[in-house]
């Protein structure tokens, strides 16, 4: 079911809240605006969006970081893969 959560950057203790939705065969997570401590100082608030799908026992997908004030301005993209721990 749809849910909410948060992640915390360990060194800076910055916490990012996000919402996760199930959409057909995809899991979509979208964050609230936050100041990303891994970006250069002075960078405006950003949001992230990650989309994943299950295939062959692995969850994999893509993610993007965008300016919160201009969601069509992508600052970075990445691919990811997660597996269940044995």
Coordinates of C-alpha atoms in Angstrom, one line a residue:
X1 CA 0.0 0.0 0.0
X2 CA 1.0 3.6 -0.3
X3 CA 3.1 4.9 2.6
X4 CA 5.4 7.6 3.9
X5 CA 8.9 7.4 5.3
X6 CA 12.1 9.3 5.9
X7 CA 15.9 8.9 5.4
X8 CA 18.6 10.7 7.3
X9 CA 22.1 11.6 6.0
X10 CA 24.4 10.1 8.7
X11 CA 27.1 12.8 8.9
X12 CA 24.8 15.9 8.8
X13 CA 21.6 14.5 10.4
X14 CA 19.5 16.1 7.7
X15 CA 16.2 14.1 7.4
X16 CA 14.3 13.8 4.2
X17 CA 10.6 12.9 4.2
X18 CA 9.2 11.1 1.2
X19 CA 6.0 9.4 0.0
X20 CA 5.8 6.1 -1.7
X21 CA 3.0 5.1 -4.1
X22 CA 2.3 1.8 -5.9
X23 CA 1.4 2.5 -9.5
X24 CA 0.5 -0.6 -11.6
X25 CA 3.8 -2.5 -11.7
X26 CA 6.0 0.4 -10.3
X27 CA 6.9 1.7 -6.9
X28 CA 7.3 5.5 -7.0
X29 CA 9.0 7.5 -4.2
X30 CA 8.9 11.3 -4.1
X31 CA 10.5 13.5 -1.5
X32 CA 9.4 16.8 0.1
X33 CA 11.8 19.7 -0.6
X34 CA 15.1 19.6 1.4
X35 CA 18.6 21.0 1.5
X36 CA 20.8 18.3 0.2
X37 CA 24.1 18.2 2.2
X38 CA 25.9 16.4 -0.6
X39 CA 25.4 19.3 -3.0
X40 CA 27.5 22.5 -3.0
X41 CA 26.6 25.1 -0.3
X42 CA 24.1 27.6 -1.5
X43 CA 22.2 25.1 -3.8
X44 CA 18.5 25.7 -3.5
X45 CA 16.2 23.1 -2.0
X46 CA 15.8 20.0 -4.1
X47 CA 13.4 17.0 -4.4
X48 CA 14.0 13.4 -5.6
X49 CA 11.9 11.0 -7.4
X50 CA 12.7 7.3 -7.7
X51 CA 10.8 4.7 -9.8
X52 CA 11.5 1.0 -9.4
X53 CA 10.1 -2.3 -10.7
X54 CA 10.5 -5.9 -9.6
X55 CA 12.2 -8.2 -12.2
X56 CA 13.8 -11.6 -11.7
X57 CA 13.7 -11.2 -7.9
X58 CA 15.5 -7.8 -8.0
X59 CA 14.1 -4.3 -7.5
X60 CA 15.7 -1.9 -9.9
X61 CA 15.0 1.5 -11.3
X62 CA 16.1 5.1 -11.8
X63 CA 16.1 8.2 -9.7
X64 CA 16.4 11.9 -10.3
X65 CA 17.2 15.0 -8.2
X66 CA 15.4 18.2 -9.3
X67 CA 15.3 21.8 -8.1
X68 CA 12.2 22.1 -5.8
X69 CA 11.3 25.4 -7.4
X70 CA 11.7 24.1 -11.0
X71 CA 10.8 20.4 -11.0
X72 CA 11.7 20.1 -14.7
X73 CA 15.3 21.2 -13.9
X74 CA 17.1 17.9 -13.4
X75 CA 20.4 18.2 -11.5
X76 CA 21.3 14.5 -11.7
X77 CA 20.1 11.0 -12.6
X78 CA 21.1 7.6 -11.4
X79 CA 20.2 3.9 -11.8
X80 CA 19.9 1.6 -8.8
X81 CA 19.3 -2.1 -8.0
X82 CA 18.3 -3.7 -4.7
X83 CA 18.2 -7.4 -3.7
X84 CA 16.8 -9.2 -0.7
X85 CA 19.5 -10.1 1.9
X86 CA 20.0 -13.9 2.2

